[in-house]
Short mmCIF file of C-alpha atoms in Angstrom, two decimals:
data_model
loop_
_atom_site.label_atom_id
_atom_site.label_comp_id
_atom_site.label_asym_id
_atom_site.label_seq_id
_atom_site.Cartn_x
_atom_site.Cartn_y
_atom_site.Cartn_z
CA UNK A 29 117.06 75.53 105.35
CA UNK A 30 113.87 75.23 105.28
CA UNK A 31 112.13 72.12 104.46
CA UNK A 32 108.42 70.02 104.37
CA UNK A 33 107.59 67.69 105.79
CA UNK A 34 103.91 65.01 106.08
CA UNK A 35 103.80 62.81 107.64
CA UNK A 36 100.75 59.74 107.64
CA UNK A 37 98.90 57.27 109.00
CA UNK A 38 99.27 56.13 112.04
CA UNK A 39 102.52 58.56 112.26
CA UNK A 40 100.85 61.41 112.23
CA UNK A 41 98.19 59.48 114.74
CA UNK A 42 101.56 59.21 116.67
CA UNK A 43 103.15 63.15 116.32
CA UNK A 44 99.69 65.27 116.13
CA UNK A 45 100.22 66.76 112.72
CA UNK A 46 100.21 65.87 109.29
CA UNK A 47 103.22 68.27 108.11
CA UNK A 48 105.05 70.93 109.40
CA UNK A 49 108.42 72.58 108.94
CA UNK A 50 111.42 72.22 110.04
CA UNK A 51 114.65 73.77 109.43
CA UNK A 52 117.61 72.01 108.73
CA UNK A 53 121.49 72.80 108.58
CA UNK A 54 122.84 72.08 105.68
CA UNK A 55 124.49 68.03 104.63
CA UNK A 56 121.45 66.64 105.98
CA UNK A 57 119.93 63.47 104.99
CA UNK A 58 115.64 61.91 104.96
CA UNK A 59 117.06 59.35 108.09
CA UNK A 60 118.13 62.38 109.69
CA UNK A 61 114.89 64.25 110.01
CA UNK A 62 112.88 61.55 110.91
CA UNK A 63 115.81 61.46 114.35
CA UNK A 64 114.91 64.98 114.73
CA UNK A 65 110.54 63.97 114.95
CA UNK A 66 112.13 60.91 117.16
CA UNK A 67 113.68 63.10 120.21
CA UNK A 68 110.16 64.30 120.75
CA UNK A 69 107.85 61.43 119.59
CA UNK A 70 109.93 58.76 120.93
CA UNK A 71 107.39 56.16 119.45
CA UNK A 72 107.95 56.77 116.42
CA UNK A 73 111.20 54.51 116.42
CA UNK A 74 108.87 51.17 116.76
CA UNK A 75 108.39 51.82 112.50
CA UNK A 76 111.57 52.81 111.49
CA UNK A 77 112.96 49.76 110.83
CA UNK A 78 109.91 50.12 108.21
CA UNK A 79 109.37 52.88 106.81
CA UNK A 80 109.33 54.63 103.15
CA UNK A 81 110.95 57.20 103.41
CA UNK A 82 109.59 59.77 100.05
CA UNK A 83 110.78 63.01 99.21
CA UNK A 84 109.65 65.43 96.39
CA UNK A 85 106.59 62.29 95.46
CA UNK A 86 109.85 59.94 95.08
CA UNK A 87 110.36 56.90 97.10
CA UNK A 88 114.14 57.64 98.59
CA UNK A 89 116.81 54.80 100.55
CA UNK A 90 116.82 56.82 104.29
CA UNK A 91 120.14 58.19 103.35
CA UNK A 92 119.15 60.58 100.19
CA UNK A 93 119.91 64.00 101.18
CA UNK A 94 117.47 66.76 101.16
CA UNK A 95 117.85 69.92 99.97
CA UNK A 96 116.20 73.17 100.49
CA UNK A 97 112.32 73.74 99.79
CA UNK A 98 112.37 69.97 99.95
CA UNK A 99 109.88 67.97 100.83
CA UNK A 100 109.99 64.50 102.75
CA UNK A 101 107.31 62.34 103.15
CA UNK A 102 107.20 59.60 105.64
CA UNK A 103 104.85 56.81 105.19
CA UNK A 104 103.80 54.04 107.82
CA UNK A 105 103.68 49.73 106.88
CA UNK A 106 101.19 49.82 104.93
CA UNK A 107 98.30 46.31 105.61
CA UNK A 108 95.40 45.20 104.65
CA UNK A 109 92.98 41.66 104.42
#
């Protein structure tokens, strides 16, 4: 199945991409997609505990399922001052 993946802010800087597509097996979760990228970009693990996850523009929990054609987005924590 094909899934569009979006990275925002510092996550885009760490991966060198803002958008990509992945082929994934059925019955996958948002967290498992993040893990797939963390293998290639180990510094992503530093952000895992504070991430916001979205599927099709709706915030979700990490264990939420992902389906063919979905758009998954990863957001780092936002700080202000």
